[in-house]
Short mmCIF file of C-alpha atoms in Angstrom, two decimals:
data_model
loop_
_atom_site.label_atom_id
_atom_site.label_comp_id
_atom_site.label_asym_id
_atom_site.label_seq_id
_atom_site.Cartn_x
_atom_site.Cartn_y
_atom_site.Cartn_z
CA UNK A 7 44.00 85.64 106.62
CA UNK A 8 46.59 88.19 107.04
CA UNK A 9 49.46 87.24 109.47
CA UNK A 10 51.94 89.42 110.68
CA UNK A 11 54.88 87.49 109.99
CA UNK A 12 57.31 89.11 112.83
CA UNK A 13 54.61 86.94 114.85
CA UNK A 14 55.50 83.86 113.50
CA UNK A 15 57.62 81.66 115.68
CA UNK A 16 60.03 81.08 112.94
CA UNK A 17 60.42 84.25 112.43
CA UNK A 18 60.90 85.73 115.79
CA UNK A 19 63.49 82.57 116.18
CA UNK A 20 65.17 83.77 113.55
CA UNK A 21 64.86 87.75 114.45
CA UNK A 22 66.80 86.50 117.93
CA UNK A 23 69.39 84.41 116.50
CA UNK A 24 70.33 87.49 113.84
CA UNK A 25 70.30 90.23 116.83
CA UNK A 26 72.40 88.21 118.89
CA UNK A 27 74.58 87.14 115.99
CA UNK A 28 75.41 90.83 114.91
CA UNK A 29 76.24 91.57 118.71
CA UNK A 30 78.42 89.25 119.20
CA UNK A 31 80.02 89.96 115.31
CA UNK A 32 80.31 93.84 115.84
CA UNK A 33 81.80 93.63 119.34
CA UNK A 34 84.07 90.38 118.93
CA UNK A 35 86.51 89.38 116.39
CA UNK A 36 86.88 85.99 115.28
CA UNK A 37 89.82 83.60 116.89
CA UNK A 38 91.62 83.01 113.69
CA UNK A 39 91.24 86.64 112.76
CA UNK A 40 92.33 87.92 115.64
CA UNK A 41 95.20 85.22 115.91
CA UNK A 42 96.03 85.90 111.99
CA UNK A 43 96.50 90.12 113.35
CA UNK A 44 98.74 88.90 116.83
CA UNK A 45 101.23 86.89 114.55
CA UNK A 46 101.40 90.37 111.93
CA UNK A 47 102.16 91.91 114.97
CA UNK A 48 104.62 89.80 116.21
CA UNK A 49 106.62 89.29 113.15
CA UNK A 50 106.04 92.93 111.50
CA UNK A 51 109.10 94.95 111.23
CA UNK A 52 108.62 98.40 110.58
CA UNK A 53 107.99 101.24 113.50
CA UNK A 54 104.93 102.52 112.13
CA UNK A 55 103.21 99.49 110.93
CA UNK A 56 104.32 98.05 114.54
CA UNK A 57 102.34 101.30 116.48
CA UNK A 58 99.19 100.43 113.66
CA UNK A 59 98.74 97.28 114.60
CA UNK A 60 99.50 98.04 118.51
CA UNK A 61 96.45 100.62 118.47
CA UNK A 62 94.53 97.53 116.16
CA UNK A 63 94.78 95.15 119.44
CA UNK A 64 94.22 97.76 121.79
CA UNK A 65 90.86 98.70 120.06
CA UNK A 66 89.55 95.20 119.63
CA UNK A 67 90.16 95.27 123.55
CA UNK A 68 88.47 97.98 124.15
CA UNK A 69 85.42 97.26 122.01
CA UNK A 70 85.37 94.02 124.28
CA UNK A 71 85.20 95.82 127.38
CA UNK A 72 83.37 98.48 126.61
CA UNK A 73 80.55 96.35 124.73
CA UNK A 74 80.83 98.54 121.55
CA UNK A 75 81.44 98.07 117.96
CA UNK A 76 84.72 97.33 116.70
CA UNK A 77 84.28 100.23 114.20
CA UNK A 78 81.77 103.10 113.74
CA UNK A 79 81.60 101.75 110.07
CA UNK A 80 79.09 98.88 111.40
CA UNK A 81 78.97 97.84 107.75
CA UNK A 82 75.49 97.02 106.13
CA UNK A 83 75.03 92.99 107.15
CA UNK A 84 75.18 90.24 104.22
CA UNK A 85 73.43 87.21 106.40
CA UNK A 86 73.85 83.10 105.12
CA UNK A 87 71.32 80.86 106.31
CA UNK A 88 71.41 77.35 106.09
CA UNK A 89 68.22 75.51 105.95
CA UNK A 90 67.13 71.93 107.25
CA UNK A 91 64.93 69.50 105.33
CA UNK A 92 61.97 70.04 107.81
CA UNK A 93 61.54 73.82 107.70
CA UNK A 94 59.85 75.57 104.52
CA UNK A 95 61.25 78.20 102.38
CA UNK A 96 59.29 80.82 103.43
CA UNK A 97 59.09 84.59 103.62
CA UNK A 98 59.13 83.96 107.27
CA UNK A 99 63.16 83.74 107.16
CA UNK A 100 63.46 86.56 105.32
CA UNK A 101 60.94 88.84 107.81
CA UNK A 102 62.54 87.29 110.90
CA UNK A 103 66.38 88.66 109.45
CA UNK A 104 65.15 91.93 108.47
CA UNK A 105 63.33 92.09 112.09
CA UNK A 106 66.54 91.07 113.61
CA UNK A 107 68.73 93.33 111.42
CA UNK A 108 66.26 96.27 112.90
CA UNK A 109 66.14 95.52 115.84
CA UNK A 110 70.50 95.01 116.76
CA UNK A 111 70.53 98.91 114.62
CA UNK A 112 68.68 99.84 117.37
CA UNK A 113 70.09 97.94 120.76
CA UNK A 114 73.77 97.68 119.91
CA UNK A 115 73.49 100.34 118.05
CA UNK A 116 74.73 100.18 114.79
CA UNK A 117 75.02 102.82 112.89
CA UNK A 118 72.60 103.29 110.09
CA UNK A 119 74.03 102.97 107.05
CA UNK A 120 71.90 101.89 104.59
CA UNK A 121 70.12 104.86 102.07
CA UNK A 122 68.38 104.93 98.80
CA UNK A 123 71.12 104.50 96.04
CA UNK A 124 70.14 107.61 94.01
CA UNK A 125 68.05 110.08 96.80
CA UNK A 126 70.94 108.74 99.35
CA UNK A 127 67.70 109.24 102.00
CA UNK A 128 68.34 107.13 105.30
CA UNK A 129 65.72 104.08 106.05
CA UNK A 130 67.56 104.45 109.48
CA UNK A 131 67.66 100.76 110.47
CA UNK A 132 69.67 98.93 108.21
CA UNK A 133 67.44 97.57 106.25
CA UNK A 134 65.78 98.38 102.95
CA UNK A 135 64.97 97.36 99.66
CA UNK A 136 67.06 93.99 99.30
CA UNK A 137 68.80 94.95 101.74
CA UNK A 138 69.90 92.90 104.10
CA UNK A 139 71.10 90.12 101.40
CA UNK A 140 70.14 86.50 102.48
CA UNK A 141 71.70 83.60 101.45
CA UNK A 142 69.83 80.18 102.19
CA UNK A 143 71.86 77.05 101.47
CA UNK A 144 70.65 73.42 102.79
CA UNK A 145 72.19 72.58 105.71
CA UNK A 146 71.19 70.04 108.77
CA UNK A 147 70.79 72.93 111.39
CA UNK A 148 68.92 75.85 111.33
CA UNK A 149 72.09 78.95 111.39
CA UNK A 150 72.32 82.47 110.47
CA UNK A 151 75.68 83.95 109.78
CA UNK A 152 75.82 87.23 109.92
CA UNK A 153 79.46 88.65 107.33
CA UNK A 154 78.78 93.29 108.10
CA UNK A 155 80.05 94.75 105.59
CA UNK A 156 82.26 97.98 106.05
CA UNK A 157 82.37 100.31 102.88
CA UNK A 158 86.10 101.50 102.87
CA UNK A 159 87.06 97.83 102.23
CA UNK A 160 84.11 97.33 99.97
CA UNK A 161 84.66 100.12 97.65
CA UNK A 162 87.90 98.87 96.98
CA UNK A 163 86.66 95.43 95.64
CA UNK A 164 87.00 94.58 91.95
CA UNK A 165 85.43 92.42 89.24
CA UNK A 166 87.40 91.46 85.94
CA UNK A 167 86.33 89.19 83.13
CA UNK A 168 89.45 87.66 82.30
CA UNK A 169 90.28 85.64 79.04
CA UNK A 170 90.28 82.11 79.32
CA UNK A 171 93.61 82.38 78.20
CA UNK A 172 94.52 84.13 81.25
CA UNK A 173 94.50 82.42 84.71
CA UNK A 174 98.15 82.64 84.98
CA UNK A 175 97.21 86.39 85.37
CA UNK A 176 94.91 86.10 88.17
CA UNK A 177 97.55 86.43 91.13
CA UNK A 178 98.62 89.54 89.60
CA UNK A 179 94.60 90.82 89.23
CA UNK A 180 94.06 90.28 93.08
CA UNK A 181 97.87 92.29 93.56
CA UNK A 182 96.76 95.06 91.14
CA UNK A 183 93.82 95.56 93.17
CA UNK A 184 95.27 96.47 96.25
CA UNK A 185 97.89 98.60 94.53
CA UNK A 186 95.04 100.76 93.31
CA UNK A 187 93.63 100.38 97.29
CA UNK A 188 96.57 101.42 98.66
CA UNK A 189 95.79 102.20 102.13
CA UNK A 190 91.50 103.00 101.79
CA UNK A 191 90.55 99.67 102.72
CA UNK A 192 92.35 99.57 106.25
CA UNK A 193 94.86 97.27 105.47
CA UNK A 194 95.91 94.72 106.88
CA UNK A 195 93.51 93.31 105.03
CA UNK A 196 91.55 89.98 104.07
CA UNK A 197 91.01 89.29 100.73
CA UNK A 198 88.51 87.25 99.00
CA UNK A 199 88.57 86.01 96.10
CA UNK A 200 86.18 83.95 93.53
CA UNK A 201 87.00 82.50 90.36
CA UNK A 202 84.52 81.25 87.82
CA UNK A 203 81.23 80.64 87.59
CA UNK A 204 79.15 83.26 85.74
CA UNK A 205 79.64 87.58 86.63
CA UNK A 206 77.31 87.10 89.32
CA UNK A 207 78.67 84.29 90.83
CA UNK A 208 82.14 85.27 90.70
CA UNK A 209 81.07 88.16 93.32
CA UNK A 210 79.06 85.74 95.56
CA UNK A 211 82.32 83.34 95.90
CA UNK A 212 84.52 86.19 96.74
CA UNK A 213 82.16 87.29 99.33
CA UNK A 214 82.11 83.50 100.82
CA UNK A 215 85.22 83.21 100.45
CA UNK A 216 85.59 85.77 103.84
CA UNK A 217 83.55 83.10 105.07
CA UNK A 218 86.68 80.67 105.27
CA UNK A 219 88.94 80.64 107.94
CA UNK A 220 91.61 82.86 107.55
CA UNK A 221 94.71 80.60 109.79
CA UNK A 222 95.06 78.10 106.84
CA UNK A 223 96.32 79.20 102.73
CA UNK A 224 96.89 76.43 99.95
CA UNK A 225 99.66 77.13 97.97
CA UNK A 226 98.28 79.02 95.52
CA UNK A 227 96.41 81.55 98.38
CA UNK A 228 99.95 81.51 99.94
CA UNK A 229 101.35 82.97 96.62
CA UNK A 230 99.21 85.22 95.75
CA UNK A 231 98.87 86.36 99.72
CA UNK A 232 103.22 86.68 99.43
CA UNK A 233 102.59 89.12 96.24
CA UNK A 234 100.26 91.32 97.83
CA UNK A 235 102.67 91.32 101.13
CA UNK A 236 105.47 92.20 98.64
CA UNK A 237 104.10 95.65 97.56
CA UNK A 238 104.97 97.20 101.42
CA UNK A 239 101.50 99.32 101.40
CA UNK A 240 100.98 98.16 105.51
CA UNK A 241 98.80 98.54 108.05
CA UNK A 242 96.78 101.69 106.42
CA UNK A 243 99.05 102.27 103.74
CA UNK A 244 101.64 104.05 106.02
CA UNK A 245 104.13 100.75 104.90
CA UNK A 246 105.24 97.29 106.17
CA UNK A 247 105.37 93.81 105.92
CA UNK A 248 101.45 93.42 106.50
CA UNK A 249 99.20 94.51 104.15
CA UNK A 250 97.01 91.28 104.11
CA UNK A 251 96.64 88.76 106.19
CA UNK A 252 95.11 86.14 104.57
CA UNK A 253 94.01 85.16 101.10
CA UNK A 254 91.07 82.95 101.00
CA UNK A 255 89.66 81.46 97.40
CA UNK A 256 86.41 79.84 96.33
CA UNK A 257 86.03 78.91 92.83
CA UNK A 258 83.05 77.49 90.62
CA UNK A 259 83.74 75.84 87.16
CA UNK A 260 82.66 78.42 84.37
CA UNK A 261 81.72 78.77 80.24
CA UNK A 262 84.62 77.59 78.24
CA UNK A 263 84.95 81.15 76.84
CA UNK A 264 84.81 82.48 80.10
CA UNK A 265 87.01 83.37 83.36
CA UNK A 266 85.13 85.72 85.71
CA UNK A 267 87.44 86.54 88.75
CA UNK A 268 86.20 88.71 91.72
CA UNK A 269 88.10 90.24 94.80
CA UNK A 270 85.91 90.91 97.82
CA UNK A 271 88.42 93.10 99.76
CA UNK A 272 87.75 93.10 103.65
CA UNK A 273 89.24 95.06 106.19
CA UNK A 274 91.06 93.62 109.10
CA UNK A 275 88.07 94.07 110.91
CA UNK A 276 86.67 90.65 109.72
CA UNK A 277 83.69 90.46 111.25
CA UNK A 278 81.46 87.08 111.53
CA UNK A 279 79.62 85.42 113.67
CA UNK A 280 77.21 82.25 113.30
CA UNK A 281 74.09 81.46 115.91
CA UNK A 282 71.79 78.46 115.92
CA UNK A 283 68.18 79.28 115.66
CA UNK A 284 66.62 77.97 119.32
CA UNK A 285 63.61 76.33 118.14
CA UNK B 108 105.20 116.20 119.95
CA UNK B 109 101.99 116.70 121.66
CA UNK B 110 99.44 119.00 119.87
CA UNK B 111 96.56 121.64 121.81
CA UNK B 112 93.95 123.09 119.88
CA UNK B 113 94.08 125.53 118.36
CA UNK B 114 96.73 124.79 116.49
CA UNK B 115 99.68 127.24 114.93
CA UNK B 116 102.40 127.06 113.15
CA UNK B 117 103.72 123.94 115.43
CA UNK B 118 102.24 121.95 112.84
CA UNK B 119 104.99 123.16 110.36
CA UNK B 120 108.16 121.47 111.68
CA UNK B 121 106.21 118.01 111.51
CA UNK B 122 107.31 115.77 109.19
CA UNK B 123 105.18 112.95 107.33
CA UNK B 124 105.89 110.26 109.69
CA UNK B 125 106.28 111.53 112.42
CA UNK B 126 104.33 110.41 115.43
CA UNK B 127 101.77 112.71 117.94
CA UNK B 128 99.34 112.46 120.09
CA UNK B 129 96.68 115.31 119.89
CA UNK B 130 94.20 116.95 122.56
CA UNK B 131 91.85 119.92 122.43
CA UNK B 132 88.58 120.57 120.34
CA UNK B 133 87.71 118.50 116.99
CA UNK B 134 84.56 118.63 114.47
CA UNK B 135 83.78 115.67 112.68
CA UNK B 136 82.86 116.47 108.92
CA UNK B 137 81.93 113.61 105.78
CA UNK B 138 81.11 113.94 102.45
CA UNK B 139 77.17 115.94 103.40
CA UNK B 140 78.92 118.49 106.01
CA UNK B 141 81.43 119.85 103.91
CA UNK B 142 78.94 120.24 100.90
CA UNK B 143 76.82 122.09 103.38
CA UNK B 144 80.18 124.23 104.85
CA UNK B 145 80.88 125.49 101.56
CA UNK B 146 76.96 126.24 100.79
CA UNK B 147 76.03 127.84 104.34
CA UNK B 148 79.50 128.77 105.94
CA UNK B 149 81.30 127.09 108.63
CA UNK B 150 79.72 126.81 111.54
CA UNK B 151 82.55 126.95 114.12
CA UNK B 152 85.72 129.27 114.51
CA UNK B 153 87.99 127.95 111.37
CA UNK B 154 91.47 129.66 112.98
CA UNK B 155 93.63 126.74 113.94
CA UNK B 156 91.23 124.07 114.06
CA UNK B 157 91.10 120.24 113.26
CA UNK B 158 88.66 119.03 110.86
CA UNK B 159 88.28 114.88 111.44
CA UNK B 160 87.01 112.55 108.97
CA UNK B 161 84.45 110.17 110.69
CA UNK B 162 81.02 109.32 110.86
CA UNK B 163 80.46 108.55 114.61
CA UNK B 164 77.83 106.22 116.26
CA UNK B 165 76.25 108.10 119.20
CA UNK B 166 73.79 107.20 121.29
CA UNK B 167 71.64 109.63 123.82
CA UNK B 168 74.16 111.87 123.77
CA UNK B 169 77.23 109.86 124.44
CA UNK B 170 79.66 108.78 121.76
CA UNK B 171 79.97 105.07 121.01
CA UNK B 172 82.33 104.60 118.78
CA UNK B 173 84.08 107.08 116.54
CA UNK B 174 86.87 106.43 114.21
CA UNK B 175 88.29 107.55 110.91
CA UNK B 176 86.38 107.34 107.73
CA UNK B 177 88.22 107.23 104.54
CA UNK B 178 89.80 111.36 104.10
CA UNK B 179 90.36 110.75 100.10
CA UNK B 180 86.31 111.03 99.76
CA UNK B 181 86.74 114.75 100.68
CA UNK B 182 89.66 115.23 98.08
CA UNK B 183 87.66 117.99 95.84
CA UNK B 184 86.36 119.36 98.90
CA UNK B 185 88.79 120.13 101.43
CA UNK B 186 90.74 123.71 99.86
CA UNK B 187 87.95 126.16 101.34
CA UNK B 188 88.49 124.29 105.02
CA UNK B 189 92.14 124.91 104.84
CA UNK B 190 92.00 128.49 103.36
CA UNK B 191 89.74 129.57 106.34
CA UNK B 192 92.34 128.52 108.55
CA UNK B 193 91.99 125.04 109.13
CA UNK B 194 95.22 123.45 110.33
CA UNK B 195 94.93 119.83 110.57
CA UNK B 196 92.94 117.14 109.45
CA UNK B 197 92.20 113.91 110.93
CA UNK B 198 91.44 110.57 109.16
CA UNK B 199 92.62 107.44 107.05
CA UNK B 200 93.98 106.59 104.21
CA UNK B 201 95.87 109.79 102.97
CA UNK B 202 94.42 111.92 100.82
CA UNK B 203 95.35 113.35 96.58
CA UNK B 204 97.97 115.88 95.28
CA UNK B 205 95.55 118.41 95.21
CA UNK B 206 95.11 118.87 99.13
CA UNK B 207 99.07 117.88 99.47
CA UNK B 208 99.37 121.09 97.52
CA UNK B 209 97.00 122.98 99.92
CA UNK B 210 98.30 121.81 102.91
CA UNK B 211 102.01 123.04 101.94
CA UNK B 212 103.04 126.14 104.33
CA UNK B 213 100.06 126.06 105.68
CA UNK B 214 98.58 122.67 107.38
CA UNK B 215 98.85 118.60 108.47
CA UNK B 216 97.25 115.70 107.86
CA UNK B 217 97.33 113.22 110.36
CA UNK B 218 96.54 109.83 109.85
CA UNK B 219 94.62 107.66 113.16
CA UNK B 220 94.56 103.69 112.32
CA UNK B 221 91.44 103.29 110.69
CA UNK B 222 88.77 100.67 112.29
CA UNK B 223 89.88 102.20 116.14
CA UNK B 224 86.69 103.15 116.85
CA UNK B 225 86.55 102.05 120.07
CA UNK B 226 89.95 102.91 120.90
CA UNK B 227 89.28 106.69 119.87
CA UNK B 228 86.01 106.79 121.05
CA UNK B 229 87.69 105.87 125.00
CA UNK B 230 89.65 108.91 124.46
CA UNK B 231 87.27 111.35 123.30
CA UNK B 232 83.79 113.10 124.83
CA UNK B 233 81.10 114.68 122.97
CA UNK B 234 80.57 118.27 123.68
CA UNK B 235 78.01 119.55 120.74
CA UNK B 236 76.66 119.27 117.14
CA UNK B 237 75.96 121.55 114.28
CA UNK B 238 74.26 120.07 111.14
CA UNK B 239 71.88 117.74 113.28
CA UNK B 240 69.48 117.09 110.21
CA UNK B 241 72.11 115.68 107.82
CA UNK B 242 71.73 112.58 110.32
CA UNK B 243 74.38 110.45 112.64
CA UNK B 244 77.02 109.75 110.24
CA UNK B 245 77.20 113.15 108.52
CA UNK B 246 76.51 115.62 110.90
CA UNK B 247 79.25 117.88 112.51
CA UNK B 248 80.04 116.56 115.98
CA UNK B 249 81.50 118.66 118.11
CA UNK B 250 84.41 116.79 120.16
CA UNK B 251 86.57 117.24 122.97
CA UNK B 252 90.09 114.55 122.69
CA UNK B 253 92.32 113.13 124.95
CA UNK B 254 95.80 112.44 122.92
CA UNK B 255 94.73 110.83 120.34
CA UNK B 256 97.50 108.79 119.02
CA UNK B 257 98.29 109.71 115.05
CA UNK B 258 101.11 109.53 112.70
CA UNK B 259 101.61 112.80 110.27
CA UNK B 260 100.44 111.41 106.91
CA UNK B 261 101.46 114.72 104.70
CA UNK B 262 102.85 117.11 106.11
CA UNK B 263 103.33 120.81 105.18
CA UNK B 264 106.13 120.33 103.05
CA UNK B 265 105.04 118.19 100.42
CA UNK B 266 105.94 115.01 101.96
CA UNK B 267 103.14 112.42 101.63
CA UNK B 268 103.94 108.84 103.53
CA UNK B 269 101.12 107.63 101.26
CA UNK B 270 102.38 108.81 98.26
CA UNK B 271 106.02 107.43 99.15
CA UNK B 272 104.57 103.68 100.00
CA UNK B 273 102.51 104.15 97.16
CA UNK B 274 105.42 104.24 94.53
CA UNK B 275 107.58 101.54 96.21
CA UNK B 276 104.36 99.63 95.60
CA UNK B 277 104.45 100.63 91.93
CA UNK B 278 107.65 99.42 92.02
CA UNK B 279 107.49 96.17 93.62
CA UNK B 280 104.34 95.00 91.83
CA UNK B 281 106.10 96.30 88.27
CA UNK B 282 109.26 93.63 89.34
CA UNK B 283 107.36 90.94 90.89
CA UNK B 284 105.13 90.96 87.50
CA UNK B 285 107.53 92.00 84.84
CA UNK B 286 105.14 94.98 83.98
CA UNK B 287 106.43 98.07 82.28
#
């Protein structure tokens, strides 16, 4: 029998929980995100960087009261489930994101952003082939977490395969990268980073790693957070003390012969939000 | 200084950082409108005018939110804009030597904090389109602004606030990791 699986109560659970959780991701910043930006504010010293990050606040304020998006560049959604023993691994979760992802284009809006890689030709609701990516990890509760995506931070984002010789190297990797950003990625900035595990994996991690939150750095995301501060690039590359305002790591252990090290760049519009599914 | 359009040769005493607000006419244009500009001609009066970088989300006819997509995409594509007449552009994150060079004598780049959509969007109305087909992101809105707050970027004597961060950067990340 064919069902239609947007009919399914899972699914429709599920197409809720992702609509409401992109809603309240495009038009609300996080606490410790938007904490992390009122303490660059605060303690930045330079005029210009100061007026950036003035017109940052004001527009997160705005997006509140005028229930719009943060920024037109509504990103393309990366979504992280976490499963419960008693509910299946079905196509049903991935139906009820997709119908969620389609459905918060349309009733936020979001801009459509995601195309065919090679025609470039619109699907015109954010969803397509793979597309939106969902991550399912075990979990006790039913969640979606919904990480969009913006493409100026993005395409700034690098992957190296390092020697294994070379981990002393990886602060100066993640620094290197924003020196080639400069200001494209909207600095103040967020940056991810994952070390180990395979090529693959190395991505994945750095992605997560925006997952974190950003008011607490080890030592080691202190230092490397200090280096990229050092370079002066600020709020969108016009100079300062802020260029990022956190660094966040993940890391997996890897091949001997091996040290894949990834840096998901993310604009200061860190956008996240995570909804229980009501079922 | 507060800038009208159309704009004239104000723009020329501005230097690259150097803060001012801007009100008056703007056309959005991406990557697919100025492709089409140089194919099929520009489809608004080029004298004085302010080209801005952003892909805007609008929604039965009223702008949502609209702010600056990143201007160094255009790089390769910007010299026939300015040679019609073009006098400032709008966007983020600077843009390469090449349009520095095109802009000198003639033209500004100003620079609004990328990620304001909202914030621009409250200062802005939507008065027409041209390009409708190439879809919401790429199309040519036609805009009318309300001082939009922007800091000169390059200005049209060569000086580039980029550029200038840029090689402090250079420097600083050469020192801090005893490169070079």
């Amino acid at each position: 029998m064919m069902v239609n699986p947007a009919d399914t109560a899972l699914s429709g659970a599920l197409a809720d929980a992702t609509e409401r959780a992109l809603r309240e991701a495009e038009i609300r910043l996080p606490p410790d995100v938007l904490a992390a930006l009122r303490r660059a504010a605060a303690a930045e010293r330079d005029e210009i960087a100061r007026q950036e990050l003035a017109n940052i606040l004001e527009n997160i304020a705005l997006a509140g009261e005028r229930q719009v998006p943060i920024c037109q560049d509504t990103g393309v959604p990366v979504v992280y489930l976490t499963l419960p023993p008693d509910i299946p691994f079905s196509p049903d979760l991935f139906s009820g994101v997709r119908e969620g992802v389609r459905r918060a284009t349309a009733t936020i809006p979001l801009r459509p952003n995601v195309v065919d890689p090679l025609t470039r030709e619109n699907t015109n609701d954010n969803t397509g082939a793979g597309m939106p990516a969902v991550h399912v990890t075990p979990g006790d509760r039913l969640t979606v977490t919904v990480l969009p995506k913006g493409a100026g931070s993005e395409n700034a984002s690098r992957i190296g395969m390092l020697l294994p010789s070379q981990a002393a190297q990886i602060p100066k990797f993640v620094a290197e990268t924003m020196l080639l950003a400069g200001g494209r990625p909207c600095p103040p900035v967020i940056l991810g980073v994952g070390i180990g595990g395979t090529f693959d994996m190395a991505a994945a991690l750095a992605k997560e790693a925006l997952l974190l939150p950003v008011d607490t750095m080890d030592d080691y995301e202190q230092e490397i957070c200090d280096a990229v501060n050092a370079l002066g690039i600020g709020p969108m590359g016009l100079g300062g003390d802020t260029t990022a305002l956190a660094v966040k790591v993940k890391r997996a252990d890897c091949h001997t012969a091996s040290l894949p090290v990834a840096v998901n760049v993310q604009c200061w519009a860190c956008r996240r939000a995570t909804v229980e599914v009501e079922r | 200084m507060n800038l009208t359009t159309p704009l004239g040769d104000e723009v020329l005493s501005l230097r690259a950082g150097d803060r001012v607000t801007l009100s008056g006419t703007i056309y959005t244009a991406r990557d697919e409108a100025h492709l089409r500009m140089m194919k099929e001609g520009i489809p608004f009066e080029p004298e004085g005018a302010v080209v801005y970088h952003c892909g805007p989300v609008v929604q039965d006819g009223r702008l949502v939110v609209a702010g600056p997509t990143t201007s160094a995409r255009m790089d390769a594509l910007t010299g026939f804009l300015i040679d019609a007449g073009v006098r400032a552009l709008v966007g983020k994150g600077g843009m390469g030597p090449e349009v520095v060079e095109q802009l000198r004598g003639r033209a500004v780049y100003l620079a609004l904090t990328g990620g304001c959509a909202a914030l621009a969007a409250a200062r802005m109305s939507l008065k027409g389109v041209h390009f409708e087909d190439l879809g919401m992101a790429e199309a040519v809105w036609v805009i009318e602004a309300d001082c939009l707050p922007l800091t000169v970027g390059i200005d049209a004597h060569g000086g580039d606030l980029f550029e200038a961060v840029r090689e402090k950067a250079k420097t600083q990340f050469h020192q801090r990791f005893n490169t070079r």
